[in-house]
């Protein structure tokens, strides 16, 4: 079964996701509306949907979808209202809208009717819960019994409606075919419909059991007031009524548990089974069977599916309820305090709110038993903070929290004042927000931002029709900003986007859109935030969100600063996705008058350079004219960015300016402009010498510019100029602590860069430039090889570079020195010694010293039979030595080792290629016919039966077969026809 999630609303502990949003004509804003409702901004969702409905040209299906969503959003909006009368009014308004919906669309599909039935059942469930909250209010003590009766009426009707919806969905599900294929689009749509109907059927069934649980709870959570009279008959009647309530509670609790038991029995392997098991335990705990309940809680807390974070939070809350039932107040304080701090971002969930209430109760109880006045006051103060929050915010504990606060006031002798004022709360929040300093610890910052968000939510709850909408939106925008500062990216972005969408003429709309863009881009770029904050699992969906908000800004406010920021964000998004053409276009469109024009130029230069390097990887197939165009554009943008970047930073060098100039040096070098490269990087190197670079410019960036300078000097054959740089690199390495001053790591990067350059020149056929570069590089190697501060690693890499240049005699001498230098106590030495011996074997082979080469490689094979590079080198040495018999045996041995692998590795095809090449070119005439026939069998087998044969190897083996066939006189065309 697909993921079964139960997001907990302010009243409905289990209002299942998705009941109202499937089997209807899809609108592009569906996930956006759900996000608004899920994050407490249902009022903004309604405004947005009403704007959508006013669009001309809507189809009948789209209009029906919007009508349904507006009514559904009203239910969610009721959760956000503190005033109970307003909440009840909003729910009744939603009921009226669903009644209109049913009359307006009498021919709606059955699944739609089931959805509407579920929504009406949810309205009754919430009205029942609201009646319970009223019954729990101290001011309604005399009306508690009547209000409890009202709650029961609502909840009974809710359970019946859920059961009716369950039957409807089950009936539609049973009409679907038992087996549905996967081949056609129609099949896939049927499968989706069947899955959706099954989910809705199970959800309705679960909700029916939940409604019955709350129905039972009306007999336990509402306190029957004691009679005023002391008359025995009155007291006896009251006692009987209490006993009747207890019996009714026990009966209904058992019915609810039975409903959960049936779901658990049928679906124990699915997520809904976990929730059913949890509520079975809750029923047990509410009857006082704490040991059994806590056993189940323990089992569910340790459940291996860690993706069910919301479920685990609900388990924790139920655990706290069990501790409260056993009056284990210390356990609640010990566990709940840290849990609330860790899960503060989920402060709207009933699990979080409920845990706050249980902790407040624990503080009150501990305060009563505390012996020291100081401890008593501390407990009461903490309880007061929690209860004050619960009383003022919409949640299912308002009634109980009001009663607990009244009791606390009687214990402390204090009464609360009127602090529920929009202006005062908004001002407090802004003052508190100013206290969030960059240098604060993450814990301090999170604690302050949590207070800020609480104050802002209280301010919004305190607003009314007299509060100007501009101020309300200012408060909402501040809340969105606080969410983003607290790394609650999705909540902040979705709220800011709603403000910009719904109030485009409001003075804060551009800032809201820009804030939304920041949040969505952050969520797209940061995979971890996406996992935590609920972004889509599909990058293209999140990218479309960023694009949508950016387009909105560019269209509505093209001449504002936010437009330039939007273009930069779009550019970065496309750059991250390696969509170089669109990224470059975005950065190039940033106006020269924009403050961030220098950054745009630098980013454009970086894009063009990465684009160039990507084309370079394509080798000879790359478009040379396009490469030159990209390289020239990179040079132009990077050179133009340098001055405005420095001006923007007050002529101070920062990380971005450093990277820009370092990249300009690299691009100039690539373009053959050695003087331009040195002109870009030498000022940076001067700052390195003086140790005047900002701390955030890391070691690798520092050495990168020195490598560019070294490359330029080497290519100019100014080897004497490299001494100072090598010494500077050595000192930098010494500061870094990488091997007591050796230049190994930097040299490796330099050698890699020069090898890329040499390979490119060789591929392009630029022989004169190639010879010049090889000679200069070898001269540099000669100079650096004579330094006294080398270690084993650096000697091996220099030897490797000599091998790459073809200076095998020099390579052999240096590699022998490296092997002798190895420290037997160094744990890393064996790896470098093996590398050195392998390079030495290659050098001996290239010099024609085959006996020494074979002796070296055989020793290495004994020690490293599974190292592919060594295995391949042995085959190459045997071939070069003309020992075709041993070479054939070697490659056959390697082929046999990999024959059973599926798919076969590249090394298998390489070995087969070498074997066939030997058959064609090395085998003596006396044995050639036999070997070629064997080779023809091998290659035919590969080409005809290997389904995984890569295209590049297929073309290679087809050439082998053609050549072998010609040698054997086989007519391939006739053979294929036969």
Short mmCIF file of N, CA and C in Angstrom, two decimals, residues 496-640:
data_model
loop_
_atom_site.label_atom_id
_atom_site.label_comp_id
_atom_site.label_asym_id
_atom_site.label_seq_id
_atom_site.Cartn_x
_atom_site.Cartn_y
_atom_site.Cartn_z
N UNK A 496 5.36 33.19 1.98
CA UNK A 496 5.77 34.37 1.22
C UNK A 496 5.19 34.35 -0.18
N UNK A 497 5.16 33.18 -0.82
CA UNK A 497 4.60 33.09 -2.16
C UNK A 497 3.11 33.43 -2.16
N UNK A 498 2.40 32.94 -1.14
CA UNK A 498 0.96 33.21 -1.05
C UNK A 498 0.71 34.71 -0.91
N UNK A 499 1.52 35.40 -0.13
CA UNK A 499 1.36 36.85 0.03
C UNK A 499 1.58 37.57 -1.29
N UNK A 500 2.62 37.18 -2.01
CA UNK A 500 2.91 37.83 -3.29
C UNK A 500 1.81 37.53 -4.32
N UNK A 501 1.28 36.30 -4.30
CA UNK A 501 0.23 35.91 -5.25
C UNK A 501 -1.08 36.63 -4.95
N UNK A 502 -1.45 36.67 -3.68
CA UNK A 502 -2.78 37.17 -3.30
C UNK A 502 -2.85 38.69 -3.20
N UNK A 503 -1.71 39.33 -2.94
CA UNK A 503 -1.72 40.79 -2.74
C UNK A 503 -0.65 41.44 -3.61
N UNK A 504 -0.78 41.37 -4.95
CA UNK A 504 0.28 41.88 -5.83
C UNK A 504 0.49 43.38 -5.74
N UNK A 505 -0.53 44.14 -5.29
CA UNK A 505 -0.38 45.60 -5.19
C UNK A 505 0.10 46.06 -3.81
N UNK A 506 0.19 45.16 -2.87
CA UNK A 506 0.67 45.50 -1.52
C UNK A 506 2.15 45.91 -1.61
N UNK A 507 2.53 46.91 -0.84
CA UNK A 507 3.89 47.44 -0.93
C UNK A 507 4.95 46.39 -0.62
N UNK A 508 4.59 45.38 0.16
CA UNK A 508 5.57 44.35 0.52
C UNK A 508 5.59 43.17 -0.43
N UNK A 509 4.76 43.20 -1.49
CA UNK A 509 4.67 42.05 -2.40
C UNK A 509 6.01 41.70 -3.07
N UNK A 510 6.79 42.69 -3.56
CA UNK A 510 8.08 42.32 -4.18
C UNK A 510 9.03 41.61 -3.20
N UNK A 511 9.08 42.13 -1.95
CA UNK A 511 9.94 41.47 -0.96
C UNK A 511 9.43 40.07 -0.64
N UNK A 512 8.10 39.91 -0.60
CA UNK A 512 7.53 38.58 -0.32
C UNK A 512 7.91 37.60 -1.43
N UNK A 513 7.77 38.05 -2.69
CA UNK A 513 8.12 37.17 -3.82
C UNK A 513 9.60 36.82 -3.79
N UNK A 514 10.44 37.81 -3.47
CA UNK A 514 11.88 37.57 -3.41
C UNK A 514 12.22 36.59 -2.28
N UNK A 515 11.53 36.73 -1.17
CA UNK A 515 11.74 35.81 -0.04
C UNK A 515 11.31 34.40 -0.42
N UNK A 516 10.17 34.29 -1.12
CA UNK A 516 9.72 32.97 -1.57
C UNK A 516 10.73 32.35 -2.52
N UNK A 517 11.26 33.16 -3.42
CA UNK A 517 12.26 32.67 -4.37
C UNK A 517 13.49 32.16 -3.65
N UNK A 518 13.93 32.90 -2.64
CA UNK A 518 15.08 32.46 -1.84
C UNK A 518 14.82 31.11 -1.20
N UNK A 519 13.63 30.96 -0.62
CA UNK A 519 13.28 29.71 0.05
C UNK A 519 13.20 28.54 -0.90
N UNK A 520 12.52 28.72 -2.04
CA UNK A 520 12.38 27.62 -2.99
C UNK A 520 13.72 27.23 -3.59
N UNK A 521 14.56 28.24 -3.87
CA UNK A 521 15.89 27.94 -4.42
C UNK A 521 16.74 27.20 -3.39
N UNK A 522 16.64 27.63 -2.14
CA UNK A 522 17.36 26.97 -1.05
C UNK A 522 16.92 25.51 -0.94
N UNK A 523 15.61 25.31 -0.96
CA UNK A 523 15.08 23.96 -0.87
C UNK A 523 15.50 23.09 -2.03
N UNK A 524 15.58 23.68 -3.23
CA UNK A 524 16.00 22.91 -4.40
C UNK A 524 17.47 22.51 -4.29
N UNK A 525 18.30 23.45 -3.84
CA UNK A 525 19.74 23.21 -3.81
C UNK A 525 20.16 22.29 -2.69
N UNK A 526 19.43 22.31 -1.58
CA UNK A 526 19.86 21.57 -0.39
C UNK A 526 19.04 20.29 -0.23
N UNK A 527 19.62 19.19 -0.59
CA UNK A 527 18.89 17.91 -0.56
C UNK A 527 18.40 17.57 0.84
N UNK A 528 19.22 17.89 1.84
CA UNK A 528 18.83 17.54 3.21
C UNK A 528 17.62 18.35 3.65
N UNK A 529 17.61 19.66 3.29
CA UNK A 529 16.45 20.47 3.64
C UNK A 529 15.20 19.95 2.95
N UNK A 530 15.36 19.50 1.71
CA UNK A 530 14.22 18.97 0.99
C UNK A 530 13.65 17.76 1.71
N UNK A 531 14.53 16.91 2.19
CA UNK A 531 14.08 15.70 2.89
C UNK A 531 13.32 16.09 4.16
N UNK A 532 13.84 17.08 4.87
CA UNK A 532 13.23 17.46 6.14
C UNK A 532 11.97 18.29 5.93
N UNK A 533 12.04 19.25 5.02
CA UNK A 533 10.99 20.26 4.94
C UNK A 533 9.84 19.90 4.01
N UNK A 534 9.92 18.82 3.31
CA UNK A 534 8.79 18.38 2.52
C UNK A 534 8.76 18.84 1.10
N UNK A 535 9.89 19.23 0.53
CA UNK A 535 9.92 19.57 -0.88
C UNK A 535 9.69 18.31 -1.70
N UNK A 536 9.39 18.51 -2.98
CA UNK A 536 9.16 17.37 -3.86
C UNK A 536 10.41 16.51 -3.94
N UNK A 537 10.20 15.22 -4.19
CA UNK A 537 11.34 14.32 -4.39
C UNK A 537 11.84 14.40 -5.82
N UNK A 538 11.13 15.16 -6.68
CA UNK A 538 11.54 15.28 -8.08
C UNK A 538 12.14 16.67 -8.30
N UNK A 539 13.42 16.75 -8.63
CA UNK A 539 14.09 18.05 -8.79
C UNK A 539 13.40 18.94 -9.80
N UNK A 540 12.85 18.36 -10.89
CA UNK A 540 12.26 19.21 -11.92
C UNK A 540 11.03 19.95 -11.40
N UNK A 541 10.32 19.34 -10.42
CA UNK A 541 9.15 20.01 -9.84
C UNK A 541 9.59 21.22 -9.03
N UNK A 542 10.62 21.05 -8.20
CA UNK A 542 11.13 22.16 -7.40
C UNK A 542 11.74 23.24 -8.29
N UNK A 543 12.40 22.83 -9.37
CA UNK A 543 12.96 23.81 -10.30
C UNK A 543 11.85 24.63 -10.94
N UNK A 544 10.74 24.00 -11.25
CA UNK A 544 9.61 24.73 -11.83
C UNK A 544 9.04 25.75 -10.84
N UNK A 545 9.05 25.40 -9.56
CA UNK A 545 8.60 26.35 -8.53
C UNK A 545 9.48 27.61 -8.54
N UNK A 546 10.78 27.40 -8.57
CA UNK A 546 11.71 28.53 -8.60
C UNK A 546 11.45 29.37 -9.85
N UNK A 547 11.31 28.69 -10.99
CA UNK A 547 11.07 29.39 -12.26
C UNK A 547 9.78 30.20 -12.19
N UNK A 548 8.74 29.61 -11.62
CA UNK A 548 7.44 30.28 -11.55
C UNK A 548 7.52 31.57 -10.75
N UNK A 549 8.13 31.52 -9.56
CA UNK A 549 8.21 32.71 -8.72
C UNK A 549 9.12 33.76 -9.36
N UNK A 550 10.21 33.32 -9.95
CA UNK A 550 11.12 34.27 -10.61
C UNK A 550 10.41 34.98 -11.76
N UNK A 551 9.66 34.22 -12.56
CA UNK A 551 8.92 34.83 -13.67
C UNK A 551 7.91 35.85 -13.17
N UNK A 552 7.29 35.53 -12.04
CA UNK A 552 6.33 36.46 -11.45
C UNK A 552 7.00 37.79 -11.10
N UNK A 553 8.18 37.70 -10.51
CA UNK A 553 8.90 38.92 -10.14
C UNK A 553 9.31 39.71 -11.38
N UNK A 554 9.84 39.02 -12.37
CA UNK A 554 10.31 39.69 -13.59
C UNK A 554 9.17 40.35 -14.35
N UNK A 555 8.00 39.72 -14.30
CA UNK A 555 6.84 40.26 -15.01
C UNK A 555 6.24 41.46 -14.29
N UNK A 556 6.14 41.37 -12.97
CA UNK A 556 5.43 42.41 -12.21
C UNK A 556 6.32 43.58 -11.80
N UNK A 557 7.58 43.27 -11.50
CA UNK A 557 8.45 44.35 -10.99
C UNK A 557 9.80 44.33 -11.73
N UNK A 558 9.78 44.55 -13.06
CA UNK A 558 11.02 44.38 -13.86
C UNK A 558 12.12 45.37 -13.52
N UNK A 559 11.77 46.50 -12.95
CA UNK A 559 12.77 47.55 -12.72
C UNK A 559 13.23 47.64 -11.26
N UNK A 560 12.79 46.72 -10.45
CA UNK A 560 13.20 46.74 -9.05
C UNK A 560 14.41 45.84 -8.82
N UNK A 561 15.05 46.06 -7.67
CA UNK A 561 16.21 45.24 -7.29
C UNK A 561 15.86 43.75 -7.28
N UNK A 562 14.62 43.44 -6.86
CA UNK A 562 14.21 42.04 -6.77
C UNK A 562 14.28 41.33 -8.13
N UNK A 563 14.09 42.09 -9.23
CA UNK A 563 14.16 41.47 -10.56
C UNK A 563 15.57 40.99 -10.86
N UNK A 564 16.57 41.81 -10.51
CA UNK A 564 17.97 41.39 -10.72
C UNK A 564 18.30 40.18 -9.84
N UNK A 565 17.79 40.20 -8.60
CA UNK A 565 18.01 39.05 -7.71
C UNK A 565 17.36 37.79 -8.28
N UNK A 566 16.16 37.96 -8.85
CA UNK A 566 15.46 36.81 -9.44
C UNK A 566 16.25 36.24 -10.61
N UNK A 567 16.80 37.12 -11.44
CA UNK A 567 17.58 36.66 -12.58
C UNK A 567 18.83 35.90 -12.12
N UNK A 568 19.46 36.39 -11.04
CA UNK A 568 20.63 35.71 -10.49
C UNK A 568 20.24 34.32 -9.97
N UNK A 569 19.10 34.25 -9.28
CA UNK A 569 18.65 32.96 -8.76
C UNK A 569 18.35 31.98 -9.89
N UNK A 570 17.69 32.48 -10.94
CA UNK A 570 17.42 31.62 -12.09
C UNK A 570 18.71 31.11 -12.71
N UNK A 571 19.68 32.03 -12.84
CA UNK A 571 20.97 31.62 -13.40
C UNK A 571 21.63 30.54 -12.57
N UNK A 572 21.62 30.71 -11.25
CA UNK A 572 22.25 29.71 -10.37
C UNK A 572 21.52 28.37 -10.46
N UNK A 573 20.18 28.42 -10.55
CA UNK A 573 19.41 27.19 -10.67
C UNK A 573 19.79 26.44 -11.95
N UNK A 574 19.81 27.15 -13.07
CA UNK A 574 20.15 26.51 -14.35
C UNK A 574 21.61 26.03 -14.34
N UNK A 575 22.47 26.79 -13.71
CA UNK A 575 23.89 26.41 -13.60
C UNK A 575 24.01 25.10 -12.83
N UNK A 576 23.28 25.00 -11.72
CA UNK A 576 23.33 23.78 -10.90
C UNK A 576 22.85 22.57 -11.69
N UNK A 577 21.93 22.79 -12.62
CA UNK A 577 21.40 21.70 -13.44
C UNK A 577 22.21 21.50 -14.72
N UNK A 578 23.31 22.23 -14.84
CA UNK A 578 24.20 22.17 -16.00
C UNK A 578 23.48 22.53 -17.29
N UNK A 579 22.49 23.41 -17.16
CA UNK A 579 21.81 23.96 -18.34
C UNK A 579 22.53 25.25 -18.68
N UNK A 580 23.71 25.10 -19.28
CA UNK A 580 24.64 26.23 -19.41
C UNK A 580 24.08 27.35 -20.27
N UNK A 581 23.39 27.01 -21.35
CA UNK A 581 22.88 28.07 -22.23
C UNK A 581 21.88 28.96 -21.51
N UNK A 582 20.95 28.34 -20.76
CA UNK A 582 19.94 29.13 -20.04
C UNK A 582 20.56 29.87 -18.86
N UNK A 583 21.54 29.26 -18.21
CA UNK A 583 22.22 29.93 -17.09
C UNK A 583 22.95 31.18 -17.58
N UNK A 584 23.71 31.03 -18.66
CA UNK A 584 24.47 32.16 -19.20
C UNK A 584 23.52 33.28 -19.64
N UNK A 585 22.40 32.90 -20.27
CA UNK A 585 21.42 33.89 -20.71
C UNK A 585 20.87 34.68 -19.53
N UNK A 586 20.58 33.97 -18.42
CA UNK A 586 20.03 34.65 -17.23
C UNK A 586 21.04 35.64 -16.65
N UNK A 587 22.28 35.21 -16.47
CA UNK A 587 23.30 36.10 -15.90
C UNK A 587 23.58 37.30 -16.83
N UNK A 588 23.59 37.05 -18.12
CA UNK A 588 23.87 38.13 -19.07
C UNK A 588 22.74 39.17 -19.13
N UNK A 589 21.54 38.77 -18.68
CA UNK A 589 20.39 39.70 -18.73
C UNK A 589 20.34 40.64 -17.53
N UNK A 590 21.17 40.40 -16.52
CA UNK A 590 21.17 41.30 -15.35
C UNK A 590 21.65 42.68 -15.81
N UNK A 591 20.87 43.69 -15.48
CA UNK A 591 21.14 45.05 -15.97
C UNK A 591 22.50 45.57 -15.47
N UNK A 592 23.23 46.31 -16.33
CA UNK A 592 24.50 46.92 -15.89
C UNK A 592 24.32 47.90 -14.74
N UNK A 593 23.07 48.39 -14.57
CA UNK A 593 22.80 49.34 -13.48
C UNK A 593 22.53 48.63 -12.15
N UNK A 594 22.35 47.30 -12.19
CA UNK A 594 22.04 46.55 -10.97
C UNK A 594 23.24 46.50 -10.05
N UNK A 595 22.98 46.50 -8.76
CA UNK A 595 24.05 46.45 -7.77
C UNK A 595 24.88 45.17 -7.93
N UNK A 596 24.22 44.09 -8.29
CA UNK A 596 24.91 42.81 -8.39
C UNK A 596 25.37 42.49 -9.81
N UNK A 597 25.57 43.51 -10.64
CA UNK A 597 26.00 43.27 -12.02
C UNK A 597 27.38 42.61 -12.05
N UNK A 598 28.27 43.02 -11.14
CA UNK A 598 29.60 42.41 -11.09
C UNK A 598 29.51 40.92 -10.80
N UNK A 599 28.63 40.55 -9.85
CA UNK A 599 28.44 39.13 -9.53
C UNK A 599 27.88 38.38 -10.74
N UNK A 600 26.96 39.04 -11.47
CA UNK A 600 26.38 38.41 -12.65
C UNK A 600 27.44 38.14 -13.71
N UNK A 601 28.34 39.11 -13.92
CA UNK A 601 29.43 38.92 -14.89
C UNK A 601 30.33 37.75 -14.47
N UNK A 602 30.66 37.72 -13.18
CA UNK A 602 31.53 36.64 -12.67
C UNK A 602 30.86 35.28 -12.85
N UNK A 603 29.56 35.21 -12.54
CA UNK A 603 28.85 33.94 -12.68
C UNK A 603 28.73 33.54 -14.15
N UNK A 604 28.48 34.52 -15.03
CA UNK A 604 28.41 34.23 -16.47
C UNK A 604 29.74 33.68 -16.96
N UNK A 605 30.84 34.31 -16.52
CA UNK A 605 32.16 33.82 -16.90
C UNK A 605 32.39 32.39 -16.44
N UNK A 606 31.97 32.09 -15.23
CA UNK A 606 32.12 30.74 -14.68
C UNK A 606 31.30 29.74 -15.49
N UNK A 607 30.08 30.13 -15.89
CA UNK A 607 29.23 29.24 -16.69
C UNK A 607 29.87 28.95 -18.04
N UNK A 608 30.32 30.01 -18.72
CA UNK A 608 30.93 29.81 -20.05
C UNK A 608 32.18 28.92 -19.94
N UNK A 609 32.93 29.08 -18.86
CA UNK A 609 34.15 28.29 -18.69
C UNK A 609 33.82 26.81 -18.44
N UNK A 610 32.84 26.56 -17.58
CA UNK A 610 32.44 25.17 -17.34
C UNK A 610 31.84 24.53 -18.59
N UNK A 611 31.11 25.33 -19.35
CA UNK A 611 30.53 24.86 -20.62
C UNK A 611 31.66 24.46 -21.58
N UNK A 612 32.68 25.31 -21.63
CA UNK A 612 33.85 25.03 -22.48
C UNK A 612 34.52 23.72 -22.06
N UNK A 613 34.70 23.56 -20.75
CA UNK A 613 35.40 22.35 -20.27
C UNK A 613 34.56 21.09 -20.53
N UNK A 614 33.24 21.22 -20.47
CA UNK A 614 32.37 20.09 -20.78
C UNK A 614 32.51 19.67 -22.24
N UNK A 615 32.58 20.65 -23.14
CA UNK A 615 32.77 20.35 -24.56
C UNK A 615 34.15 19.73 -24.80
N UNK A 616 35.14 20.20 -24.03
CA UNK A 616 36.50 19.68 -24.18
C UNK A 616 36.56 18.19 -23.90
N UNK A 617 35.73 17.73 -22.95
CA UNK A 617 35.70 16.29 -22.62
C UNK A 617 35.22 15.44 -23.79
N UNK A 618 34.54 16.06 -24.75
CA UNK A 618 34.06 15.31 -25.90
C UNK A 618 35.17 14.98 -26.88
N UNK A 619 36.35 15.58 -26.67
CA UNK A 619 37.50 15.25 -27.52
C UNK A 619 37.37 15.81 -28.92
N UNK A 620 37.77 15.02 -29.89
CA UNK A 620 37.83 15.47 -31.27
C UNK A 620 36.45 15.79 -31.83
N UNK A 621 35.40 15.19 -31.25
CA UNK A 621 34.04 15.42 -31.77
C UNK A 621 33.49 16.79 -31.40
N UNK A 622 34.14 17.49 -30.48
CA UNK A 622 33.65 18.79 -30.02
C UNK A 622 33.78 19.83 -31.12
N UNK A 623 32.83 20.77 -31.17
CA UNK A 623 32.84 21.87 -32.14
C UNK A 623 33.91 22.87 -31.73
N UNK A 624 34.99 22.97 -32.53
CA UNK A 624 36.12 23.83 -32.15
C UNK A 624 35.73 25.31 -32.15
N UNK A 625 34.90 25.71 -33.12
CA UNK A 625 34.49 27.12 -33.17
C UNK A 625 33.63 27.47 -31.95
N UNK A 626 32.76 26.53 -31.55
CA UNK A 626 31.92 26.77 -30.37
C UNK A 626 32.79 26.86 -29.12
N UNK A 627 33.78 25.98 -29.00
CA UNK A 627 34.68 26.02 -27.85
C UNK A 627 35.40 27.36 -27.76
N UNK A 628 35.90 27.83 -28.90
CA UNK A 628 36.62 29.12 -28.90
C UNK A 628 35.68 30.26 -28.50
N UNK A 629 34.44 30.20 -29.01
CA UNK A 629 33.45 31.23 -28.65
C UNK A 629 33.19 31.24 -27.15
N UNK A 630 33.03 30.05 -26.56
CA UNK A 630 32.76 29.96 -25.12
C UNK A 630 33.96 30.43 -24.30
N UNK A 631 35.16 30.03 -24.72
CA UNK A 631 36.36 30.44 -24.00
C UNK A 631 36.53 31.96 -24.05
N UNK A 632 36.27 32.55 -25.21
CA UNK A 632 36.42 34.00 -25.35
C UNK A 632 35.37 34.75 -24.51
N UNK A 633 34.15 34.20 -24.47
CA UNK A 633 33.10 34.83 -23.65
C UNK A 633 33.46 34.73 -22.17
N UNK A 634 34.02 33.59 -21.77
CA UNK A 634 34.43 33.44 -20.37
C UNK A 634 35.50 34.48 -20.02
N UNK A 635 36.49 34.64 -20.89
CA UNK A 635 37.56 35.64 -20.66
C UNK A 635 36.96 37.04 -20.54
N UNK A 636 36.07 37.36 -21.47
CA UNK A 636 35.48 38.70 -21.50
C UNK A 636 34.70 38.99 -20.22
N UNK A 637 33.84 38.04 -19.80
CA UNK A 637 33.00 38.27 -18.61
C UNK A 637 33.84 38.34 -17.34
N UNK A 638 34.79 37.41 -17.20
CA UNK A 638 35.62 37.38 -15.99
C UNK A 638 36.48 38.64 -15.87
N UNK A 639 37.02 39.10 -17.00
CA UNK A 639 37.84 40.32 -16.98
C UNK A 639 36.99 41.53 -16.62
N UNK A 640 35.76 41.57 -17.16
CA UNK A 640 34.87 42.70 -16.88
C UNK A 640 34.35 42.69 -15.45
#
